[in-house]
Amino acid sequence: MRRWLLVALFCVTVLLFAGIEDSIVQVGRALEKNGINEVRYAVWGSGDPNSVLRVLGIVEAARRINEIWAKNGINVKVMIRETRYELDFTQMYQEFLSKQPLGTAGDFLVNSYVYIAPLAEEGYLLDLTPYLEKHTEILNNFFASHIEVAKYKGKIYGLPQDTEARPFYIRKDIAAKVGLDLQGLDEKVLKGEFTWFDVYEWAKKAVQTGASEWGLIHRRGTAHPDLMQFILAFGSKLYDPVDGKLVFDKEAIYKWLTIEWTFAREKLLPSDMMAWDWAKQVHPAIVDGKTLFDIGGTWYWTEWQTKDYYTDPKTGQMRGLKPEEVEQWFYYTLFPAGEPGKKPVTLSQPFMWMVSSKAGAQNPKYSALKSVYDELAFLIVAKASDPDINAIHSIISAHLPVGKPSAELLASKEWLDKLYNLEVDLDPGVKEKIAGIVKATVNPINAAFLSKVSYMLEHTNFPPVHPMYAKLAAIFAEVVDYVLRGQMDPAKAIDYAIGKINADLDLKAGVKIINDIPKDWRFGGK
């Protein structure tokens, strides 16, 4: 039965990409006719350590295109001259933004979809719409919601690479010490019966009883996107499609900042949290059991298995967790409602394959052959979206697949076994680079996690595709840091943020400020 499933999936894949193969052949012949035998591109990507297929997927796509050309007797090859992968996706975006006009940025950028708006606004991205209208079989392969967030002003500027949910993790052993019953807790969260009011009480109990050093750990850096969930969990929104403006809701933001303020003042959350190092402080604190709660992402699940964040108490050595340990120690739910009467949330930030509007500019006869180089760049990201590449990325990075065929592959134990033994069709160099991650993460426990956590996508939200969103998120990060350190109380932080918004005319024009700071609202009984 499983064998038939694999055969069926293979047939679906062949049908999906038959049209793409014809275009690949035509482009190859056009290049060869013009005397081009080698085309060179560079790919820039970013994210967590396990998500290296964001760049290696392009390498594999180039190999598959080269095979198609060789099969058809076409003497042209694609070479990926640079694969650059950085952990800080904000910094990568800024560098692409500054170097693309000079023609020195990567030809492909794999990054959050939120950067589509500012990059497309500047004319830095290739409009993929005409290619996708030609190849509707590719477009139909993705979930519609992910294509919608790839659009800016009606045009499609990216192909979905992955997506995720942001589980609220709870350390099971600490919960047991303080008497927090996790049986059915996810249902209580879903119904809004367990809110941030409850999170506060249990965090306080965990710290006061010495069960854990901290009650809560969250991410450092920009307030985008993990902490934005607070605004949604208090029933507000980030964007109003009616007037196309970002929303600054004083009431919801005040409540969010009050939680940060209260947790930090009571030493339930580090006051310097926004400066903590991702690998040296944030994750070791979580996996070593120093916090009851953690605001994280699905990708944490396998990152904990492949990075040496955990200090083994028996040996004193740092190592990655085993899948069985992750399953044993961590419970997960939706991000709880901010207060009674509100709903739980999660937030997804799909990463996209984006193509520079100057893709291929460093190749011969660029001006004359620009349309050919553009189409080839599209075909490369289309091949990088092959279901098996997407499924491999999902299982090794704990991101959720962006298409149904890849999701079906993850459900196949036979396919997982082949992947574990690297008996799959991949470039040898790519296999070598992911071999360690594959051995650590390709496991039925991890596949089951991806299946179980997928329900969260029914409750997900997306940060707005707006050119001013990154600026507003940077202001949020600034005020959260001030509040955590006790340099501003929540009300003063809101005044400061509004002052920053009004001082930037572009930002002021793109943001509308609504509601007021609630006078009678109390958090934690205060």
Short mmCIF file of C-alpha atoms in Angstrom, two decimals:
data_model
loop_
_atom_site.label_atom_id
_atom_site.label_comp_id
_atom_site.label_asym_id
_atom_site.label_seq_id
_atom_site.Cartn_x
_atom_site.Cartn_y
_atom_site.Cartn_z
CA MET A 1 0.00 0.00 0.00
CA ARG A 2 2.77 2.40 0.95
CA ARG A 3 4.67 1.52 -2.21
CA TRP A 4 1.58 2.40 -4.25
CA LEU A 5 1.34 5.69 -2.37
CA LEU A 6 4.90 6.57 -3.37
CA VAL A 7 4.21 5.58 -6.98
CA ALA A 8 1.07 7.72 -7.00
CA LEU A 9 2.95 10.68 -5.55
CA PHE A 10 5.67 10.25 -8.16
CA CYS A 11 3.07 10.30 -10.94
CA VAL A 12 1.44 13.43 -9.50
CA THR A 13 4.83 15.11 -9.38
CA VAL A 14 5.61 14.18 -12.98
CA LEU A 15 2.28 15.61 -14.15
CA LEU A 16 2.69 18.75 -12.09
CA PHE A 17 6.06 19.57 -13.55
CA ALA A 18 5.79 18.31 -17.12
CA GLY A 19 5.02 21.83 -18.31
CA ILE A 20 7.96 23.18 -16.37
CA GLU A 21 10.27 20.68 -18.04
CA ASP A 22 9.18 21.86 -21.48
CA SER A 23 10.01 25.45 -20.50
CA ILE A 24 13.38 24.35 -19.12
CA VAL A 25 14.21 22.73 -22.45
CA GLN A 26 13.15 25.84 -24.40
CA VAL A 27 15.22 28.16 -22.20
CA GLY A 28 18.24 25.86 -22.47
CA ARG A 29 18.02 25.84 -26.25
CA ALA A 30 17.69 29.64 -26.34
CA LEU A 31 20.85 29.99 -24.24
CA GLU A 32 22.77 27.47 -26.32
CA LYS A 33 21.69 29.20 -29.55
CA ASN A 34 23.19 32.43 -28.21
CA GLY A 35 26.49 30.80 -27.33
CA ILE A 36 25.88 30.55 -23.58
CA ASN A 37 27.11 27.28 -22.06
CA GLU A 38 27.24 28.25 -18.42
CA VAL A 39 24.91 30.40 -16.32
CA ARG A 40 25.91 31.48 -12.83
CA TYR A 41 23.65 32.58 -9.99
CA ALA A 42 24.04 33.27 -6.28
CA VAL A 43 21.53 32.46 -3.55
CA TRP A 44 21.20 34.23 -0.22
CA GLY A 45 19.12 32.72 2.55
CA SER A 46 18.65 33.01 6.28
CA GLY A 47 17.00 31.50 9.32
CA ASP A 48 17.51 28.81 11.94
CA PRO A 49 20.47 26.39 11.61
CA ASN A 50 18.37 23.45 10.34
CA SER A 51 16.82 25.39 7.45
CA VAL A 52 19.83 25.18 5.14
CA LEU A 53 17.69 23.79 2.30
CA ARG A 54 16.59 27.38 1.84
CA VAL A 55 19.83 27.74 -0.11
CA LEU A 56 20.71 24.11 -0.83
CA GLY A 57 17.29 23.67 -2.43
CA ILE A 58 18.45 26.06 -5.15
CA VAL A 59 21.62 23.97 -5.60
CA GLU A 60 19.50 20.85 -5.99
CA ALA A 61 17.14 22.61 -8.40
CA ALA A 62 20.12 23.60 -10.57
CA ARG A 63 21.27 19.96 -10.65
CA ARG A 64 17.82 18.80 -11.74
CA ILE A 65 17.72 21.40 -14.52
CA ASN A 66 21.18 20.36 -15.66
CA GLU A 67 19.97 16.75 -15.85
CA ILE A 68 17.00 17.78 -17.99
CA TRP A 69 19.27 19.68 -20.35
CA ALA A 70 21.73 16.77 -20.55
CA LYS A 71 18.87 14.36 -21.29
CA ASN A 72 17.81 16.59 -24.16
CA GLY A 73 21.32 17.04 -25.54
CA ILE A 74 21.57 20.71 -24.52
CA ASN A 75 25.11 21.83 -23.72
CA VAL A 76 24.34 24.37 -20.99
CA LYS A 77 24.83 24.18 -17.22
CA VAL A 78 23.60 26.20 -14.27
CA MET A 79 26.25 26.86 -11.63
CA ILE A 80 25.37 28.20 -8.19
CA ARG A 81 28.43 30.33 -7.59
CA GLU A 82 27.52 31.36 -4.03
CA THR A 83 25.34 29.84 -1.30
CA ARG A 84 25.22 32.24 1.57
CA TYR A 85 23.24 31.40 4.69
CA GLU A 86 22.94 33.67 7.73
CA LEU A 87 20.97 33.25 10.97
CA ASP A 88 19.80 36.87 11.13
CA PHE A 89 17.16 37.29 8.44
CA THR A 90 16.68 41.00 9.21
CA GLN A 91 20.33 41.70 8.58
CA MET A 92 20.21 39.65 5.37
CA TYR A 93 17.26 41.70 4.15
CA GLN A 94 19.06 44.95 4.91
CA GLU A 95 22.12 43.79 2.99
CA PHE A 96 20.05 42.72 0.00
CA LEU A 97 18.27 46.08 0.15
CA SER A 98 21.54 47.99 0.01
CA LYS A 99 23.38 45.82 -2.54
CA GLN A 100 20.64 44.96 -5.03
CA PRO A 101 20.78 48.40 -6.73
CA LEU A 102 24.51 47.86 -7.23
CA GLY A 103 23.97 44.43 -8.76
CA THR A 104 26.06 42.76 -6.04
CA ALA A 105 23.28 41.08 -4.05
CA GLY A 106 22.24 37.44 -4.43
CA ASP A 107 20.16 36.52 -7.49
CA PHE A 108 17.81 34.61 -5.18
CA LEU A 109 16.73 35.72 -1.73
CA VAL A 110 15.03 33.32 0.66
CA ASN A 111 13.47 35.33 3.43
CA SER A 112 10.24 36.28 5.17
CA TYR A 113 7.34 37.27 2.98
CA VAL A 114 7.02 40.56 4.89
CA TYR A 115 9.98 41.89 2.92
CA ILE A 116 8.17 41.42 -0.37
CA ALA A 117 6.33 44.72 0.00
CA PRO A 118 9.33 47.04 0.53
CA LEU A 119 11.50 45.20 -2.02
CA ALA A 120 8.77 45.12 -4.67
CA GLU A 121 7.97 48.76 -4.01
CA GLU A 122 11.58 49.62 -4.90
CA GLY A 123 11.48 47.45 -8.03
CA TYR A 124 14.06 45.04 -6.61
CA LEU A 125 12.07 41.82 -7.18
CA LEU A 126 11.11 39.98 -10.34
CA ASP A 127 7.36 39.83 -10.91
CA LEU A 128 6.60 36.10 -11.10
CA THR A 129 2.98 36.57 -12.15
CA PRO A 130 3.37 36.03 -15.93
CA TYR A 131 5.35 32.80 -15.38
CA LEU A 132 2.77 31.47 -12.92
CA GLU A 133 -0.06 32.35 -15.31
CA LYS A 134 1.79 30.19 -17.84
CA HIS A 135 2.36 27.40 -15.31
CA THR A 136 -0.86 27.26 -13.31
CA GLU A 137 0.04 23.70 -12.30
CA ILE A 138 2.72 25.20 -10.06
CA LEU A 139 0.41 27.82 -8.61
CA ASN A 140 -2.25 25.23 -7.79
CA ASN A 141 0.29 23.14 -5.93
CA PHE A 142 0.47 25.64 -3.06
CA PHE A 143 -2.04 26.44 -0.36
CA ALA A 144 -3.97 29.52 -1.54
CA SER A 145 -3.41 31.50 1.67
CA HIS A 146 0.35 31.36 1.16
CA ILE A 147 0.07 32.65 -2.41
CA GLU A 148 -2.06 35.56 -1.17
CA VAL A 149 0.70 36.75 1.17
CA ALA A 150 3.21 36.51 -1.69
CA LYS A 151 1.32 39.26 -3.50
CA TYR A 152 1.97 42.97 -3.50
CA LYS A 153 -0.38 45.29 -5.38
CA GLY A 154 -1.92 42.30 -7.12
CA LYS A 155 1.32 40.79 -8.41
CA ILE A 156 3.07 37.65 -7.15
CA TYR A 157 6.67 38.20 -6.09
CA GLY A 158 7.51 34.95 -4.30
CA LEU A 159 6.93 31.20 -4.17
CA PRO A 160 6.27 29.77 -0.69
CA GLN A 161 9.26 27.89 0.74
CA ASP A 162 7.91 26.95 4.16
CA THR A 163 5.58 28.06 6.88
CA GLU A 164 5.21 27.46 10.57
CA ALA A 165 3.15 27.90 13.67
CA ARG A 166 4.37 29.37 16.93
CA PRO A 167 3.55 26.92 19.72
CA PHE A 168 3.52 28.03 23.31
CA TYR A 169 5.87 25.49 24.91
CA ILE A 170 5.46 24.26 28.46
CA ARG A 171 8.11 22.24 30.24
CA LYS A 172 6.33 19.09 31.45
CA ASP A 173 8.60 18.27 34.39
CA ILE A 174 8.36 21.78 35.84
CA ALA A 175 4.60 21.81 35.34
CA ALA A 176 4.43 18.57 37.36
CA LYS A 177 6.48 20.11 40.18
CA VAL A 178 4.09 23.05 40.59
CA GLY A 179 0.89 21.06 40.00
CA LEU A 180 -0.04 22.47 36.61
CA ASP A 181 -2.25 19.76 35.06
CA LEU A 182 -1.46 19.51 31.35
CA GLN A 183 -4.17 16.94 30.66
CA GLY A 184 -6.49 18.65 28.17
CA LEU A 185 -4.79 22.00 28.61
CA ASP A 186 -4.61 22.53 24.85
CA GLU A 187 -8.42 22.32 24.75
CA LYS A 188 -8.71 24.88 27.57
CA VAL A 189 -6.39 27.19 25.68
CA LEU A 190 -8.43 26.66 22.52
CA LYS A 191 -11.61 27.65 24.36
CA GLY A 192 -10.00 30.70 25.94
CA GLU A 193 -10.23 29.15 29.41
CA PHE A 194 -6.46 29.38 30.02
CA THR A 195 -5.19 32.89 29.33
CA TRP A 196 -2.15 35.03 30.04
CA PHE A 197 -3.68 35.71 33.45
CA ASP A 198 -3.15 31.99 34.17
CA VAL A 199 0.30 31.97 32.57
CA TYR A 200 1.33 34.70 35.01
CA GLU A 201 0.06 32.83 38.07
CA TRP A 202 1.81 29.58 37.13
CA ALA A 203 5.02 31.36 36.14
CA LYS A 204 5.05 33.07 39.54
CA LYS A 205 4.50 29.78 41.32
CA ALA A 206 7.30 28.06 39.39
CA VAL A 207 9.82 30.76 40.31
CA GLN A 208 8.70 31.29 43.88
CA THR A 209 8.85 27.57 44.67
CA GLY A 210 12.23 27.20 43.01
CA ALA A 211 10.89 24.78 40.40
CA SER A 212 12.51 26.89 37.71
CA GLU A 213 14.76 29.92 37.48
CA TRP A 214 12.41 31.77 35.11
CA GLY A 215 8.70 31.67 34.44
CA LEU A 216 8.96 32.72 30.81
CA ILE A 217 11.59 33.01 28.09
CA HIS A 218 10.92 34.58 24.73
CA ARG A 219 12.93 35.57 21.72
CA ARG A 220 15.44 38.38 21.56
CA GLY A 221 15.86 40.94 18.81
CA THR A 222 13.00 42.58 16.95
CA ALA A 223 9.49 42.34 18.28
CA HIS A 224 8.50 40.87 14.98
CA PRO A 225 6.88 38.44 14.75
CA ASP A 226 6.70 36.29 17.93
CA LEU A 227 5.70 39.04 20.33
CA MET A 228 3.19 40.55 17.91
CA GLN A 229 0.98 37.64 18.95
CA PHE A 230 0.18 39.57 22.12
CA ILE A 231 -1.60 42.25 20.07
CA LEU A 232 -3.69 39.58 18.34
CA ALA A 233 -4.31 37.71 21.60
CA PHE A 234 -5.84 40.88 23.04
CA GLY A 235 -8.32 40.91 20.16
CA SER A 236 -6.72 43.58 18.01
CA LYS A 237 -5.10 43.54 14.56
CA LEU A 238 -1.93 44.66 12.86
CA TYR A 239 -3.40 45.96 9.60
CA ASP A 240 -6.67 47.41 8.30
CA PRO A 241 -7.32 46.35 4.69
CA VAL A 242 -10.07 48.98 4.37
CA ASP A 243 -7.65 51.91 4.26
CA GLY A 244 -4.44 49.92 3.73
CA LYS A 245 -2.85 51.23 6.94
CA LEU A 246 -0.98 49.55 9.75
CA VAL A 247 -2.79 49.66 13.09
CA PHE A 248 -1.29 50.91 16.36
CA ASP A 249 -3.85 49.91 18.97
CA LYS A 250 -2.96 51.70 22.18
CA GLU A 251 -5.18 49.47 24.32
CA ALA A 252 -3.80 46.13 23.08
CA ILE A 253 -0.20 47.35 23.06
CA TYR A 254 -0.55 48.73 26.58
CA LYS A 255 -1.77 45.33 27.80
CA TRP A 256 1.12 43.56 26.01
CA LEU A 257 3.71 45.91 27.49
CA THR A 258 2.14 45.56 30.93
CA ILE A 259 2.74 41.81 30.79
CA GLU A 260 6.38 42.39 29.82
CA TRP A 261 6.73 45.00 32.59
CA THR A 262 5.13 42.83 35.26
CA PHE A 263 7.05 39.67 34.38
CA ALA A 264 10.38 41.52 34.37
CA ARG A 265 9.74 43.45 37.61
CA GLU A 266 8.87 40.19 39.39
CA LYS A 267 11.91 38.46 37.88
CA LEU A 268 9.78 35.95 36.00
CA LEU A 269 11.40 37.05 32.74
CA PRO A 270 14.96 38.40 32.31
CA SER A 271 14.99 42.20 32.12
CA ASP A 272 17.70 41.99 29.45
CA MET A 273 15.76 39.38 27.44
CA MET A 274 15.94 41.39 24.22
CA ALA A 275 19.73 41.15 24.29
CA TRP A 276 20.04 37.44 24.99
CA ASP A 277 22.10 35.38 22.57
CA TRP A 278 20.06 32.88 20.57
CA ALA A 279 22.46 29.94 20.90
CA LYS A 280 24.32 30.72 24.13
CA GLN A 281 21.44 31.85 26.34
CA VAL A 282 17.92 31.49 24.92
CA HIS A 283 17.91 27.84 23.91
CA PRO A 284 20.18 26.48 26.69
CA ALA A 285 17.83 28.07 29.25
CA ILE A 286 14.87 26.28 27.66
CA VAL A 287 16.34 22.82 27.13
CA ASP A 288 18.13 22.84 30.50
CA GLY A 289 14.76 23.31 32.19
CA LYS A 290 15.32 26.81 33.54
CA THR A 291 11.90 28.10 32.46
CA LEU A 292 8.34 26.82 32.71
CA PHE A 293 7.03 28.63 29.61
CA ASP A 294 8.57 29.61 26.29
CA ILE A 295 7.26 31.54 23.30
CA GLY A 296 8.79 29.70 20.37
CA GLY A 297 8.24 28.21 16.95
CA THR A 298 7.75 24.77 15.44
CA TRP A 299 11.35 24.83 14.25
CA TYR A 300 12.57 24.74 17.85
CA TRP A 301 11.50 21.08 17.94
CA THR A 302 14.32 19.86 15.69
CA GLU A 303 16.79 22.66 16.35
CA TRP A 304 17.00 21.34 19.94
CA GLN A 305 17.97 17.94 18.46
CA THR A 306 20.75 19.15 16.18
CA LYS A 307 22.44 21.90 18.18
CA ASP A 308 24.43 21.34 21.35
CA TYR A 309 22.25 23.48 23.60
CA TYR A 310 21.67 20.91 26.37
CA THR A 311 24.17 20.28 29.16
CA ASP A 312 23.98 16.58 30.02
CA PRO A 313 23.97 16.35 33.84
CA LYS A 314 25.72 12.96 33.74
CA THR A 315 28.67 13.98 31.60
CA GLY A 316 28.69 17.78 31.93
CA GLN A 317 29.00 17.91 28.15
CA MET A 318 26.71 19.91 25.88
CA ARG A 319 24.73 17.93 23.30
CA GLY A 320 21.54 17.95 21.28
CA LEU A 321 18.38 16.42 22.68
CA LYS A 322 17.09 13.07 21.48
CA PRO A 323 13.65 13.07 19.81
CA GLU A 324 12.37 11.02 22.76
CA GLU A 325 13.60 13.69 25.20
CA VAL A 326 11.93 16.51 23.31
CA GLU A 327 8.69 14.55 23.27
CA GLN A 328 9.03 13.69 26.97
CA TRP A 329 9.86 17.20 28.20
CA PHE A 330 7.81 19.62 26.09
CA TYR A 331 4.08 20.21 25.91
CA TYR A 332 2.72 22.68 23.35
CA THR A 333 -0.45 24.66 22.78
CA LEU A 334 -1.65 27.69 20.87
CA PHE A 335 -0.51 31.11 22.17
CA PRO A 336 -3.08 31.71 24.96
CA ALA A 337 -5.68 34.46 24.82
CA GLY A 338 -4.50 37.69 26.41
CA GLU A 339 -7.36 37.79 28.90
CA PRO A 340 -10.72 36.10 29.55
CA GLY A 341 -13.13 36.62 26.68
CA LYS A 342 -10.42 36.71 24.03
CA LYS A 343 -9.17 33.92 21.72
CA PRO A 344 -5.86 32.06 21.39
CA VAL A 345 -3.75 32.71 18.33
CA THR A 346 -0.69 31.71 16.44
CA LEU A 347 1.21 33.51 13.74
CA SER A 348 2.86 32.26 10.58
CA GLN A 349 5.55 33.98 8.64
CA PRO A 350 6.04 32.00 5.42
CA PHE A 351 9.47 32.21 3.90
CA MET A 352 9.54 32.80 0.17
CA TRP A 353 11.78 32.08 -2.77
CA MET A 354 12.26 35.58 -4.19
CA VAL A 355 14.09 36.45 -7.39
CA SER A 356 16.06 39.64 -7.86
CA SER A 357 14.93 41.86 -10.72
CA LYS A 358 18.60 41.74 -11.73
CA ALA A 359 18.94 37.96 -11.56
CA GLY A 360 21.69 36.73 -13.83
CA ALA A 361 23.17 40.21 -14.35
CA GLN A 362 26.71 38.87 -14.03
CA ASN A 363 26.30 36.51 -16.98
CA PRO A 364 27.33 37.16 -20.63
CA LYS A 365 25.01 39.12 -22.95
CA TYR A 366 22.81 40.03 -19.98
CA SER A 367 21.11 43.01 -21.63
CA ALA A 368 20.21 41.06 -24.74
CA LEU A 369 19.17 37.89 -22.89
CA LYS A 370 17.60 39.39 -19.75
CA SER A 371 14.20 37.82 -20.43
CA VAL A 372 15.82 34.39 -20.80
CA TYR A 373 17.84 34.75 -17.59
CA ASP A 374 14.67 35.94 -15.79
CA GLU A 375 12.68 32.93 -16.94
CA LEU A 376 15.50 30.56 -16.00
CA ALA A 377 15.60 32.09 -12.52
CA PHE A 378 11.87 31.46 -12.16
CA LEU A 379 12.29 27.87 -13.35
CA ILE A 380 14.99 27.32 -10.74
CA VAL A 381 12.73 28.39 -7.88
CA ALA A 382 9.94 26.32 -9.42
CA LYS A 383 12.17 23.23 -9.33
CA ALA A 384 13.31 24.12 -5.81
CA SER A 385 9.61 23.75 -4.95
CA ASP A 386 9.54 20.06 -5.96
CA PRO A 387 7.47 18.22 -3.31
CA ASP A 388 10.33 16.00 -2.15
CA ILE A 389 12.65 18.99 -1.57
CA ASN A 390 9.93 20.74 0.39
CA ALA A 391 9.15 17.60 2.42
CA ILE A 392 12.81 17.06 3.31
CA HIS A 393 13.08 20.67 4.44
CA SER A 394 9.95 20.25 6.58
CA ILE A 395 11.07 17.16 8.45
CA ILE A 396 14.63 18.33 9.16
CA SER A 397 13.68 21.88 10.16
CA ALA A 398 10.23 21.30 11.74
CA HIS A 399 8.62 23.80 9.42
CA LEU A 400 5.26 22.97 7.94
CA PRO A 401 4.97 22.01 4.25
CA VAL A 402 3.44 24.55 1.87
CA GLY A 403 1.81 22.07 -0.51
CA LYS A 404 -0.33 18.94 -0.28
CA PRO A 405 2.04 16.55 -2.17
CA SER A 406 4.88 17.28 0.26
CA ALA A 407 2.54 16.86 3.23
CA GLU A 408 1.54 13.43 1.88
CA LEU A 409 5.18 12.39 1.58
CA LEU A 410 5.71 13.16 5.27
CA ALA A 411 2.97 10.68 6.10
CA SER A 412 4.87 7.84 4.40
CA LYS A 413 7.05 5.75 6.74
CA GLU A 414 8.67 4.11 3.70
CA TRP A 415 9.72 7.50 2.36
CA LEU A 416 10.99 8.57 5.80
CA ASP A 417 13.08 5.38 6.00
CA LYS A 418 14.62 6.09 2.60
CA LEU A 419 15.36 9.65 3.61
CA TYR A 420 16.96 8.51 6.87
CA ASN A 421 19.33 6.33 4.82
CA LEU A 422 19.72 9.15 2.27
CA GLU A 423 18.42 6.84 -0.44
CA VAL A 424 16.82 9.80 -2.18
CA ASP A 425 17.53 11.71 -5.37
CA LEU A 426 19.74 14.55 -4.17
CA ASP A 427 22.98 16.15 -5.22
CA PRO A 428 25.88 14.36 -3.40
CA GLY A 429 27.13 17.67 -2.05
CA VAL A 430 23.69 18.52 -0.67
CA LYS A 431 23.43 15.05 0.89
CA GLU A 432 26.77 15.52 2.59
CA LYS A 433 25.77 18.90 4.03
CA ILE A 434 22.47 17.72 5.47
CA ALA A 435 23.54 14.20 6.48
CA GLY A 436 24.03 15.08 10.15
CA ILE A 437 20.73 16.93 10.40
CA VAL A 438 18.91 14.08 8.65
CA LYS A 439 20.26 11.47 11.08
CA ALA A 440 19.23 13.60 14.04
CA THR A 441 15.77 14.62 12.87
CA VAL A 442 14.21 12.10 10.46
CA ASN A 443 12.19 10.24 13.03
CA PRO A 444 8.53 9.17 13.41
CA ILE A 445 8.33 11.32 16.56
CA ASN A 446 9.16 14.43 14.56
CA ALA A 447 6.81 13.51 11.71
CA ALA A 448 4.04 13.02 14.28
CA PHE A 449 4.83 16.43 15.80
CA LEU A 450 4.39 18.14 12.42
CA SER A 451 1.09 16.32 11.96
CA LYS A 452 -0.22 17.20 15.43
CA VAL A 453 0.80 20.84 15.32
CA SER A 454 -0.74 21.46 11.88
CA TYR A 455 -4.14 22.25 13.44
CA MET A 456 -2.67 25.54 14.61
CA LEU A 457 -2.72 26.81 11.02
CA GLU A 458 -6.51 27.01 11.37
CA HIS A 459 -5.93 29.75 13.95
CA THR A 460 -3.03 31.49 12.33
CA ASN A 461 -2.47 35.09 11.34
CA PHE A 462 0.02 36.71 9.02
CA PRO A 463 2.00 39.90 9.61
CA PRO A 464 0.84 42.56 7.16
CA VAL A 465 2.48 42.96 3.77
CA HIS A 466 3.12 46.67 4.08
CA PRO A 467 6.30 48.61 3.23
CA MET A 468 6.29 50.36 6.63
CA TYR A 469 5.80 47.24 8.74
CA ALA A 470 9.51 46.61 9.34
CA LYS A 471 9.91 50.17 10.68
CA LEU A 472 6.97 49.79 13.04
CA ALA A 473 8.24 46.39 14.25
CA ALA A 474 11.63 47.96 15.03
CA ILE A 475 9.90 50.57 17.23
CA PHE A 476 8.03 47.81 19.06
CA ALA A 477 11.33 46.04 19.72
CA GLU A 478 12.79 49.25 21.11
CA VAL A 479 9.96 49.91 23.55
CA VAL A 480 9.75 46.29 24.71
CA ASP A 481 13.43 46.53 25.63
CA TYR A 482 12.85 49.81 27.52
CA VAL A 483 9.91 48.31 29.41
CA LEU A 484 11.72 45.09 30.31
CA ARG A 485 14.69 47.02 31.64
CA GLY A 486 12.41 49.32 33.65
CA GLN A 487 13.50 52.44 31.77
CA MET A 488 9.90 53.23 30.75
CA ASP A 489 6.57 52.11 32.15
CA PRO A 490 4.02 50.84 29.58
CA ALA A 491 2.18 54.19 29.29
CA LYS A 492 5.35 56.19 28.76
CA ALA A 493 6.55 53.58 26.22
CA ILE A 494 3.39 54.07 24.19
CA ASP A 495 3.90 57.85 24.16
CA TYR A 496 7.49 57.28 23.05
CA ALA A 497 6.43 54.94 20.24
CA ILE A 498 3.80 57.38 18.97
CA GLY A 499 6.41 60.13 19.01
CA LYS A 500 8.70 57.96 16.85
CA ILE A 501 5.87 57.23 14.43
CA ASN A 502 4.95 60.90 14.08
CA ALA A 503 8.58 61.90 13.55
CA ASP A 504 8.75 59.76 10.38
CA LEU A 505 6.39 61.23 7.76
CA ASP A 506 6.23 58.01 5.70
CA LEU A 507 5.50 55.96 8.79
CA LYS A 508 2.97 58.47 10.08
CA ALA A 509 1.12 58.29 6.77
CA GLY A 510 1.08 54.49 6.87
CA VAL A 511 -0.05 53.97 10.47
CA LYS A 512 -3.33 54.80 12.14
CA ILE A 513 -3.53 55.02 15.92
CA ILE A 514 -6.69 53.72 17.54
CA ASN A 515 -8.20 53.35 21.02
CA ASP A 516 -6.83 54.61 24.32
CA ILE A 517 -4.88 53.22 27.24
CA PRO A 518 -7.49 51.50 29.43
CA LYS A 519 -7.85 53.25 32.79
CA ASP A 520 -9.30 50.42 34.84
CA TRP A 521 -7.51 47.39 33.36
CA ARG A 522 -5.45 45.37 35.81
CA PHE A 523 -3.09 42.48 35.19
CA GLY A 524 -2.24 39.96 37.87
CA GLY A 525 -4.58 41.52 40.36
CA LYS A 526 -2.71 44.83 40.36
#
